[in-house]
Amino acid sequence: MRIKLTTGVLALMLAGCGGEVASDADEQGAAPAASASGDGAEASASADAASGSHEMPYGFTSYPGASDYSRWDHSRDGHVGATIDMVSADAPQQVIDHYVAAAEALGMTVHNNTMLGEDHWLTIHRADGEQALLLTVEPKNGGSQLQFGFSNLESEEAA
């Protein structure tokens, strides 16, 4: 249910920049299948089950020691986004603290840091005020499930 809620929020976020994501995750936390639709829409998906550091948009990197990394890039009518999932053995608050510090080091600001039940929601904006990402972290098997929704990637280099 949490993953479905998260993907619903990500779909709304992407709808604001013209993108659209349709996904359906099962209750065991399997990665959702992503697609984009509409004129000029493109989508790609990749998955890597091995641990390791992965570069992400805006200078962020995957969480240290995270596994089950997967990324879906999508675009529609010139609006580009990416959805990235991974799993960590660390507690959700450790993950949130890591990405708050990373955002500040990259010159970005934390616009919203909210806890909804056991889920943590973090919205980070670029220096120009545009939203860069929405990060959702929820408890999973004594660790954390992370899902990033990156937006406004078409102007990433300009930021």
Tab-separated table of N, CA and C in Angstrom:
chain	number	residue	atom	x	y	z
A	1	MET	N	0.825	-1.197	0.000
A	1	MET	CA	0.000	0.000	0.000
A	1	MET	C	0.863	1.253	0.000
A	2	ARG	N	1.953	1.256	0.795
A	2	ARG	CA	2.798	2.433	0.874
A	2	ARG	C	3.446	2.752	-0.466
A	3	ILE	N	3.911	1.723	-1.162
A	3	ILE	CA	4.542	1.948	-2.454
A	3	ILE	C	3.515	2.511	-3.435
A	4	LYS	N	2.274	2.008	-3.382
A	4	LYS	CA	1.239	2.532	-4.268
A	4	LYS	C	0.971	3.995	-3.965
A	5	LEU	N	0.952	4.377	-2.691
A	5	LEU	CA	0.757	5.763	-2.307
A	5	LEU	C	1.925	6.602	-2.813
A	6	THR	N	3.134	6.099	-2.650
A	6	THR	CA	4.318	6.823	-3.094
A	6	THR	C	4.300	7.030	-4.594
A	7	THR	N	4.002	5.992	-5.345
A	7	THR	CA	3.980	6.146	-6.802
A	7	THR	C	2.853	7.071	-7.227
A	8	GLY	N	1.772	7.107	-6.472
A	8	GLY	CA	0.697	8.046	-6.771
A	8	GLY	C	1.151	9.483	-6.587
A	9	VAL	N	1.881	9.750	-5.510
A	9	VAL	CA	2.416	11.088	-5.263
A	9	VAL	C	3.421	11.450	-6.348
A	10	LEU	N	4.273	10.499	-6.728
A	10	LEU	CA	5.244	10.765	-7.783
A	10	LEU	C	4.548	11.069	-9.102
A	11	ALA	N	3.467	10.370	-9.375
A	11	ALA	CA	2.715	10.636	-10.605
A	11	ALA	C	2.159	12.051	-10.586
A	12	LEU	N	1.657	12.492	-9.444
A	12	LEU	CA	1.164	13.863	-9.331
A	12	LEU	C	2.287	14.869	-9.512
A	13	MET	N	3.462	14.565	-8.925
A	13	MET	CA	4.596	15.455	-9.053
A	13	MET	C	5.007	15.578	-10.514
A	14	LEU	N	5.080	14.455	-11.229
A	14	LEU	CA	5.454	14.479	-12.632
A	14	LEU	C	4.377	15.117	-13.493
A	15	ALA	N	3.127	14.983	-13.090
A	15	ALA	CA	2.055	15.606	-13.857
A	15	ALA	C	2.226	17.117	-13.857
A	16	GLY	N	2.783	17.647	-12.766
A	16	GLY	CA	3.039	19.074	-12.685
A	16	GLY	C	4.067	19.536	-13.689
A	17	CYS	N	4.965	18.642	-14.123
A	17	CYS	CA	5.959	19.018	-15.134
A	17	CYS	C	5.620	18.372	-16.467
A	18	GLY	N	4.402	17.853	-16.607
A	18	GLY	CA	3.950	17.327	-17.878
A	18	GLY	C	4.207	15.851	-18.045
A	19	GLY	N	4.811	15.194	-17.081
A	19	GLY	CA	5.099	13.768	-17.201
A	19	GLY	C	3.990	12.950	-16.600
A	20	GLU	N	4.007	11.659	-16.897
A	20	GLU	CA	2.963	10.772	-16.419
A	20	GLU	C	3.587	9.415	-16.159
A	21	VAL	N	3.311	8.837	-15.021
A	21	VAL	CA	3.839	7.522	-14.707
A	21	VAL	C	2.686	6.627	-14.319
A	22	ALA	N	2.648	5.435	-14.881
A	22	ALA	CA	1.659	4.447	-14.484
A	22	ALA	C	2.430	3.276	-13.903
A	23	SER	N	2.118	2.890	-12.689
A	23	SER	CA	2.839	1.781	-12.083
A	23	SER	C	1.925	0.994	-11.178
A	24	ASP	N	2.365	-0.221	-10.871
A	24	ASP	CA	1.567	-1.100	-10.048
A	24	ASP	C	2.524	-1.973	-9.262
A	25	ALA	N	2.729	-1.684	-7.975
A	25	ALA	CA	3.640	-2.466	-7.153
A	25	ALA	C	2.838	-3.437	-6.297
A	26	ASP	N	3.415	-4.600	-6.019
A	26	ASP	CA	2.706	-5.543	-5.162
A	26	ASP	C	2.985	-5.234	-3.700
A	27	GLU	N	2.254	-5.848	-2.815
A	27	GLU	CA	2.361	-5.578	-1.386
A	27	GLU	C	3.676	-6.038	-0.774
A	28	GLN	N	4.434	-6.892	-1.448
A	28	GLN	CA	5.712	-7.340	-0.916
A	28	GLN	C	6.816	-6.338	-1.218
A	29	GLY	N	6.503	-5.214	-1.835
A	29	GLY	CA	7.486	-4.180	-2.078
A	29	GLY	C	8.256	-4.366	-3.364
A	30	ALA	N	7.750	-5.154	-4.281
A	30	ALA	CA	8.440	-5.329	-5.559
A	30	ALA	C	8.470	-4.003	-6.289
A	31	ALA	N	9.499	-3.804	-7.065
A	31	ALA	CA	9.643	-2.558	-7.803
A	31	ALA	C	8.501	-2.404	-8.790
A	32	PRO	N	7.956	-1.198	-8.894
A	32	PRO	CA	6.860	-0.992	-9.817
A	32	PRO	C	7.346	-0.978	-11.253
A	33	ALA	N	6.458	-1.360	-12.144
A	33	ALA	CA	6.744	-1.233	-13.570
A	33	ALA	C	6.348	0.171	-13.969
A	34	ALA	N	7.191	0.874	-14.705
A	34	ALA	CA	6.911	2.253	-15.063
A	34	ALA	C	6.695	2.370	-16.551
A	35	SER	N	5.846	3.293	-16.915
A	35	SER	CA	5.650	3.585	-18.317
A	35	SER	C	5.276	5.045	-18.445
A	36	ALA	N	5.498	5.583	-19.605
A	36	ALA	CA	5.076	6.943	-19.887
A	36	ALA	C	4.211	6.885	-21.132
A	37	SER	N	3.251	7.774	-21.226
A	37	SER	CA	2.373	7.729	-22.383
A	37	SER	C	2.111	9.129	-22.896
A	38	GLY	N	1.585	9.196	-24.088
A	38	GLY	CA	1.252	10.473	-24.697
A	38	GLY	C	2.177	10.750	-25.853
A	39	ASP	N	1.861	11.775	-26.599
A	39	ASP	CA	2.682	12.149	-27.741
A	39	ASP	C	4.068	12.551	-27.282
A	40	GLY	N	5.075	12.043	-27.944
A	40	GLY	CA	6.456	12.379	-27.617
A	40	GLY	C	6.943	11.736	-26.341
A	41	ALA	N	6.231	10.757	-25.807
A	41	ALA	CA	6.621	10.151	-24.538
A	41	ALA	C	7.640	9.055	-24.761
A	42	GLU	N	8.588	8.981	-23.844
A	42	GLU	CA	9.590	7.928	-23.882
A	42	GLU	C	9.807	7.441	-22.461
A	43	ALA	N	10.183	6.179	-22.322
A	43	ALA	CA	10.507	5.646	-21.009
A	43	ALA	C	11.583	4.602	-21.172
A	44	SER	N	12.421	4.479	-20.161
A	44	SER	CA	13.410	3.417	-20.152
A	44	SER	C	13.523	2.905	-18.736
A	45	ALA	N	13.916	1.663	-18.580
A	45	ALA	CA	14.047	1.073	-17.253
A	45	ALA	C	15.335	0.277	-17.192
A	46	SER	N	15.962	0.306	-16.017
A	46	SER	CA	17.140	-0.522	-15.791
A	46	SER	C	17.123	-0.971	-14.348
A	47	ALA	N	17.722	-2.106	-14.082
A	47	ALA	CA	17.780	-2.625	-12.723
A	47	ALA	C	19.145	-3.227	-12.481
A	48	ASP	N	19.637	-3.065	-11.273
A	48	ASP	CA	20.925	-3.609	-10.874
A	48	ASP	C	20.769	-4.087	-9.440
A	49	ALA	N	20.812	-5.381	-9.218
A	49	ALA	CA	20.581	-5.933	-7.884
A	49	ALA	C	21.820	-5.863	-7.004
A	50	ALA	N	22.975	-5.539	-7.548
A	50	ALA	CA	24.209	-5.517	-6.768
A	50	ALA	C	24.325	-4.218	-5.974
A	51	SER	N	25.022	-4.299	-4.853
A	51	SER	CA	25.305	-3.105	-4.074
A	51	SER	C	26.376	-2.300	-4.788
A	52	GLY	N	26.474	-1.045	-4.447
A	52	GLY	CA	27.485	-0.191	-5.030
A	52	GLY	C	26.965	1.215	-5.160
A	53	SER	N	27.866	2.125	-5.462
A	53	SER	CA	27.493	3.515	-5.592
A	53	SER	C	27.024	3.797	-7.011
A	54	HIS	N	25.893	4.453	-7.119
A	54	HIS	CA	25.333	4.832	-8.408
A	54	HIS	C	25.168	6.340	-8.424
A	55	GLU	N	25.578	6.970	-9.503
A	55	GLU	CA	25.341	8.399	-9.643
A	55	GLU	C	23.878	8.620	-9.967
A	56	MET	N	23.347	9.685	-9.404
A	56	MET	CA	21.955	10.035	-9.639
A	56	MET	C	21.916	11.486	-10.118
A	57	PRO	N	20.763	11.978	-10.558
A	57	PRO	CA	20.673	13.368	-11.017
A	57	PRO	C	21.069	14.387	-9.951
A	58	TYR	N	21.452	15.553	-10.409
A	58	TYR	CA	21.787	16.708	-9.578
A	58	TYR	C	22.984	16.482	-8.659
A	59	GLY	N	23.815	15.482	-8.911
A	59	GLY	CA	25.001	15.251	-8.102
A	59	GLY	C	24.797	14.339	-6.909
A	60	PHE	N	23.579	13.854	-6.689
A	60	PHE	CA	23.327	12.914	-5.606
A	60	PHE	C	23.896	11.548	-5.984
A	61	THR	N	24.174	10.718	-4.990
A	61	THR	CA	24.602	9.345	-5.217
A	61	THR	C	23.683	8.419	-4.429
A	62	SER	N	23.698	7.149	-4.805
A	62	SER	CA	22.878	6.181	-4.076
A	62	SER	C	23.342	6.123	-2.629
A	63	TYR	N	22.452	5.698	-1.772
A	63	TYR	CA	22.764	5.621	-0.346
A	63	TYR	C	23.882	4.597	-0.119
A	64	PRO	N	24.877	4.916	0.718
A	64	PRO	CA	25.995	3.988	0.954
A	64	PRO	C	25.517	2.608	1.415
A	65	GLY	N	25.960	1.579	0.712
A	65	GLY	CA	25.611	0.206	1.063
A	65	GLY	C	24.232	-0.232	0.599
A	66	ALA	N	23.509	0.644	-0.096
A	66	ALA	CA	22.165	0.282	-0.560
A	66	ALA	C	22.245	-0.808	-1.622
A	67	SER	N	21.166	-1.568	-1.746
A	67	SER	CA	21.098	-2.642	-2.740
A	67	SER	C	19.788	-2.534	-3.508
A	68	ASP	N	19.599	-3.447	-4.449
A	68	ASP	CA	18.374	-3.502	-5.255
A	68	ASP	C	18.092	-2.168	-5.935
A	69	TYR	N	19.136	-1.542	-6.478
A	69	TYR	CA	19.009	-0.264	-7.173
A	69	TYR	C	18.264	-0.451	-8.494
A	70	SER	N	17.288	0.389	-8.740
A	70	SER	CA	16.613	0.385	-10.033
A	70	SER	C	16.257	1.821	-10.406
A	71	ARG	N	16.279	2.081	-11.695
A	71	ARG	CA	16.015	3.449	-12.176
A	71	ARG	C	15.150	3.402	-13.424
A	72	TRP	N	14.167	4.293	-13.468
A	72	TRP	CA	13.312	4.473	-14.627
A	72	TRP	C	13.419	5.936	-15.050
A	73	ASP	N	13.889	6.170	-16.256
A	73	ASP	CA	13.919	7.516	-16.820
A	73	ASP	C	12.683	7.678	-17.695
A	74	HIS	N	12.074	8.843	-17.643
A	74	HIS	CA	10.869	9.066	-18.425
A	74	HIS	C	10.816	10.515	-18.883
A	75	SER	N	10.214	10.703	-20.032
A	75	SER	CA	10.037	12.056	-20.539
A	75	SER	C	8.714	12.146	-21.279
A	76	ARG	N	8.211	13.351	-21.310
A	76	ARG	CA	6.981	13.595	-22.058
A	76	ARG	C	6.963	15.065	-22.456
A	77	ASP	N	6.828	15.283	-23.716
A	77	ASP	CA	6.738	16.643	-24.236
A	77	ASP	C	7.877	17.531	-23.721
A	78	GLY	N	9.070	16.966	-23.643
A	78	GLY	CA	10.235	17.739	-23.223
A	78	GLY	C	10.466	17.807	-21.726
A	79	HIS	N	9.562	17.265	-20.942
A	79	HIS	CA	9.731	17.250	-19.489
A	79	HIS	C	10.348	15.913	-19.101
A	80	VAL	N	11.468	15.969	-18.397
A	80	VAL	CA	12.234	14.768	-18.103
A	80	VAL	C	12.249	14.512	-16.597
A	81	GLY	N	12.077	13.245	-16.224
A	81	GLY	CA	12.125	12.849	-14.825
A	81	GLY	C	12.745	11.479	-14.685
A	82	ALA	N	12.980	11.071	-13.460
A	82	ALA	CA	13.524	9.753	-13.170
A	82	ALA	C	12.972	9.282	-11.833
A	83	THR	N	12.688	7.997	-11.749
A	83	THR	CA	12.269	7.368	-10.500
A	83	THR	C	13.332	6.339	-10.153
A	84	ILE	N	13.839	6.415	-8.939
A	84	ILE	CA	14.916	5.526	-8.504
A	84	ILE	C	14.504	4.876	-7.189
A	85	ASP	N	14.649	3.564	-7.117
A	85	ASP	CA	14.348	2.798	-5.899
A	85	ASP	C	15.614	2.097	-5.422
A	86	MET	N	15.709	1.896	-4.122
A	86	MET	CA	16.784	1.092	-3.532
A	86	MET	C	16.382	0.707	-2.111
A	87	VAL	N	17.138	-0.223	-1.531
A	87	VAL	CA	16.871	-0.728	-0.187
A	87	VAL	C	18.137	-0.562	0.641
A	88	SER	N	17.980	-0.210	1.921
A	88	SER	CA	19.113	-0.063	2.831
A	88	SER	C	18.831	-0.802	4.136
A	89	ALA	N	19.891	-1.250	4.784
A	89	ALA	CA	19.756	-1.875	6.104
A	89	ALA	C	19.634	-0.824	7.203
A	90	ASP	N	19.907	0.446	6.893
A	90	ASP	CA	19.849	1.520	7.889
A	90	ASP	C	18.415	1.978	8.140
A	91	ALA	N	18.211	2.572	9.311
A	91	ALA	CA	16.903	3.087	9.705
A	91	ALA	C	16.518	4.284	8.830
A	92	PRO	N	15.216	4.507	8.632
A	92	PRO	CA	14.774	5.634	7.810
A	92	PRO	C	15.359	6.987	8.224
A	93	GLN	N	15.447	7.265	9.522
A	93	GLN	CA	15.966	8.574	9.947
A	93	GLN	C	17.426	8.763	9.538
A	94	GLN	N	18.237	7.694	9.556
A	94	GLN	CA	19.626	7.789	9.096
A	94	GLN	C	19.679	8.164	7.617
A	95	VAL	N	18.799	7.569	6.838
A	95	VAL	CA	18.745	7.852	5.404
A	95	VAL	C	18.347	9.310	5.168
A	96	ILE	N	17.313	9.774	5.851
A	96	ILE	CA	16.862	11.162	5.716
A	96	ILE	C	17.985	12.119	6.093
A	97	ASP	N	18.651	11.866	7.217
A	97	ASP	CA	19.747	12.734	7.657
A	97	ASP	C	20.851	12.799	6.604
A	98	HIS	N	21.147	11.662	5.982
A	98	HIS	CA	22.179	11.602	4.941
A	98	HIS	C	21.815	12.504	3.761
A	99	TYR	N	20.571	12.428	3.291
A	99	TYR	CA	20.172	13.205	2.125
A	99	TYR	C	19.922	14.678	2.435
A	100	VAL	N	19.570	15.021	3.673
A	100	VAL	CA	19.496	16.432	4.065
A	100	VAL	C	20.900	17.041	3.982
A	101	ALA	N	21.904	16.341	4.534
A	101	ALA	CA	23.286	16.827	4.481
A	101	ALA	C	23.797	16.890	3.044
A	102	ALA	N	23.457	15.890	2.236
A	102	ALA	CA	23.890	15.884	0.833
A	102	ALA	C	23.289	17.062	0.076
A	103	ALA	N	22.010	17.350	0.298
A	103	ALA	CA	21.359	18.474	-0.374
A	103	ALA	C	22.038	19.789	-0.011
A	104	GLU	N	22.300	19.969	1.269
A	104	GLU	CA	22.958	21.197	1.711
A	104	GLU	C	24.350	21.321	1.099
A	105	ALA	N	25.091	20.223	1.022
A	105	ALA	CA	26.435	20.233	0.429
A	105	ALA	C	26.377	20.569	-1.064
A	106	LEU	N	25.266	20.244	-1.722
A	106	LEU	CA	25.090	20.533	-3.148
A	106	LEU	C	24.478	21.916	-3.394
A	107	GLY	N	24.265	22.688	-2.337
A	107	GLY	CA	23.702	24.027	-2.472
A	107	GLY	C	22.199	24.044	-2.668
A	108	MET	N	21.538	22.961	-2.311
A	108	MET	CA	20.085	22.871	-2.431
A	108	MET	C	19.441	23.088	-1.068
A	109	THR	N	18.137	23.275	-1.070
A	109	THR	CA	17.431	23.489	0.187
A	109	THR	C	16.367	22.424	0.391
A	110	VAL	N	16.178	22.069	1.651
A	110	VAL	CA	15.112	21.146	2.015
A	110	VAL	C	13.858	21.988	2.170
A	111	HIS	N	12.903	21.753	1.298
A	111	HIS	CA	11.673	22.526	1.293
A	111	HIS	C	10.652	21.939	2.268
A	112	ASN	N	10.665	20.618	2.415
A	112	ASN	CA	9.694	19.952	3.272
A	112	ASN	C	10.312	18.664	3.813
A	113	ASN	N	10.225	18.458	5.112
A	113	ASN	CA	10.695	17.238	5.758
A	113	ASN	C	9.572	16.793	6.679
A	114	THR	N	8.798	15.810	6.241
A	114	THR	CA	7.571	15.418	6.927
A	114	THR	C	7.584	13.940	7.239
A	115	MET	N	6.960	13.586	8.340
A	115	MET	CA	6.776	12.186	8.681
A	115	MET	C	5.280	11.908	8.682
A	116	LEU	N	4.868	10.916	7.884
A	116	LEU	CA	3.477	10.491	7.810
A	116	LEU	C	3.419	9.059	8.308
A	117	GLY	N	2.968	8.865	9.532
A	117	GLY	CA	3.020	7.532	10.131
A	117	GLY	C	4.475	7.137	10.274
A	118	GLU	N	4.858	6.028	9.663
A	118	GLU	CA	6.254	5.593	9.698
A	118	GLU	C	7.039	6.042	8.466
A	119	ASP	N	6.362	6.681	7.518
A	119	ASP	CA	7.001	7.100	6.273
A	119	ASP	C	7.566	8.509	6.406
A	120	HIS	N	8.745	8.711	5.834
A	120	HIS	CA	9.386	10.021	5.812
A	120	HIS	C	9.302	10.563	4.387
A	121	TRP	N	8.960	11.837	4.246
A	121	TRP	CA	8.863	12.504	2.944
A	121	TRP	C	9.790	13.712	2.973
A	122	LEU	N	10.643	13.817	1.986
A	122	LEU	CA	11.614	14.899	1.915
A	122	LEU	C	11.533	15.526	0.528
A	123	THR	N	11.269	16.824	0.458
A	123	THR	CA	11.246	17.544	-0.810
A	123	THR	C	12.445	18.475	-0.830
A	124	ILE	N	13.247	18.373	-1.891
A	124	ILE	CA	14.466	19.170	-2.021
A	124	ILE	C	14.350	20.033	-3.272
A	125	HIS	N	14.704	21.324	-3.122
A	125	HIS	CA	14.666	22.262	-4.239
A	125	HIS	C	16.080	22.665	-4.635
A	126	ARG	N	16.261	22.911	-5.927
A	126	ARG	CA	17.535	23.402	-6.441
A	126	ARG	C	17.737	24.842	-5.982
A	127	ALA	N	18.943	25.366	-6.232
A	127	ALA	CA	19.263	26.744	-5.854
A	127	ALA	C	18.350	27.752	-6.549
A	128	ASP	N	17.856	27.423	-7.752
A	128	ASP	CA	16.965	28.337	-8.482
A	128	ASP	C	15.512	28.256	-8.013
A	129	GLY	N	15.241	27.433	-6.999
A	129	GLY	CA	13.902	27.331	-6.435
A	129	GLY	C	13.040	26.247	-7.049
A	130	GLU	N	13.465	25.659	-8.163
A	130	GLU	CA	12.706	24.573	-8.782
A	130	GLU	C	12.854	23.288	-7.972
A	131	GLN	N	11.778	22.512	-7.909
A	131	GLN	CA	11.856	21.241	-7.198
A	131	GLN	C	12.797	20.297	-7.927
A	132	ALA	N	13.708	19.681	-7.186
A	132	ALA	CA	14.660	18.729	-7.752
A	132	ALA	C	14.197	17.301	-7.510
A	133	LEU	N	13.729	17.019	-6.275
A	133	LEU	CA	13.340	15.642	-5.990
A	133	LEU	C	12.405	15.539	-4.807
A	134	LEU	N	11.684	14.441	-4.815
A	134	LEU	CA	10.866	14.010	-3.690
A	134	LEU	C	11.421	12.655	-3.279
A	135	LEU	N	11.834	12.532	-2.029
A	135	LEU	CA	12.354	11.272	-1.502
A	135	LEU	C	11.376	10.742	-0.465
A	136	THR	N	10.997	9.490	-0.631
A	136	THR	CA	10.152	8.804	0.344
A	136	THR	C	10.959	7.653	0.925
A	137	VAL	N	11.002	7.574	2.255
A	137	VAL	CA	11.713	6.498	2.935
A	137	VAL	C	10.743	5.851	3.909
A	138	GLU	N	10.610	4.523	3.799
A	138	GLU	CA	9.708	3.807	4.696
A	138	GLU	C	10.432	2.605	5.286
A	139	PRO	N	10.036	2.186	6.490
A	139	PRO	CA	10.666	1.005	7.090
A	139	PRO	C	10.394	-0.245	6.268
A	140	LYS	N	11.415	-1.101	6.163
A	140	LYS	CA	11.236	-2.372	5.457
A	140	LYS	C	12.235	-3.385	6.008
A	141	ASN	N	11.734	-4.473	6.550
A	141	ASN	CA	12.563	-5.580	7.043
A	141	ASN	C	13.696	-5.114	7.958
A	142	GLY	N	13.407	-4.208	8.871
A	142	GLY	CA	14.411	-3.703	9.802
A	142	GLY	C	15.313	-2.638	9.208
A	143	GLY	N	15.113	-2.291	7.956
A	143	GLY	CA	15.902	-1.270	7.271
A	143	GLY	C	14.968	-0.264	6.628
A	144	SER	N	15.306	0.129	5.411
A	144	SER	CA	14.535	1.157	4.726
A	144	SER	C	14.353	0.854	3.246
A	145	GLN	N	13.206	1.234	2.725
A	145	GLN	CA	12.922	1.249	1.284
A	145	GLN	C	12.959	2.712	0.874
A	146	LEU	N	13.774	3.053	-0.123
A	146	LEU	CA	13.915	4.424	-0.590
A	146	LEU	C	13.319	4.553	-1.979
A	147	GLN	N	12.606	5.646	-2.227
A	147	GLN	CA	12.123	5.933	-3.569
A	147	GLN	C	12.307	7.427	-3.835
A	148	PHE	N	13.037	7.721	-4.912
A	148	PHE	CA	13.317	9.086	-5.331
A	148	PHE	C	12.481	9.404	-6.559
A	149	GLY	N	11.917	10.582	-6.586
A	149	GLY	CA	11.259	11.089	-7.777
A	149	GLY	C	11.956	12.372	-8.181
A	150	PHE	N	12.809	12.293	-9.211
A	150	PHE	CA	13.526	13.469	-9.696
A	150	PHE	C	12.692	14.151	-10.764
A	151	SER	N	12.667	15.477	-10.748
A	151	SER	CA	11.901	16.239	-11.732
A	151	SER	C	12.755	17.367	-12.289
A	152	ASN	N	12.254	17.988	-13.343
A	152	ASN	CA	12.923	19.122	-13.974
A	152	ASN	C	14.324	18.790	-14.460
A	153	LEU	N	14.523	17.554	-14.932
A	153	LEU	CA	15.853	17.148	-15.368
A	153	LEU	C	16.261	17.797	-16.677
A	154	GLU	N	15.302	18.278	-17.475
A	154	GLU	CA	15.655	18.903	-18.745
A	154	GLU	C	16.508	20.147	-18.530
A	155	SER	N	16.444	20.762	-17.345
A	155	SER	CA	17.238	21.953	-17.070
A	155	SER	C	18.289	21.690	-15.996
A	156	GLU	N	18.626	20.410	-15.789
A	156	GLU	CA	19.597	20.046	-14.748
A	156	GLU	C	20.926	20.763	-14.946
A	157	GLU	N	21.421	20.812	-16.180
A	157	GLU	CA	22.717	21.426	-16.428
A	157	GLU	C	22.701	22.921	-16.206
A	158	ALA	N	21.541	23.539	-16.326
A	158	ALA	CA	21.436	24.977	-16.118
A	158	ALA	C	21.428	25.351	-14.646
A	159	ALA	N	21.163	24.379	-13.774
A	159	ALA	CA	21.063	24.663	-12.339
A	159	ALA	C	22.429	24.795	-11.700
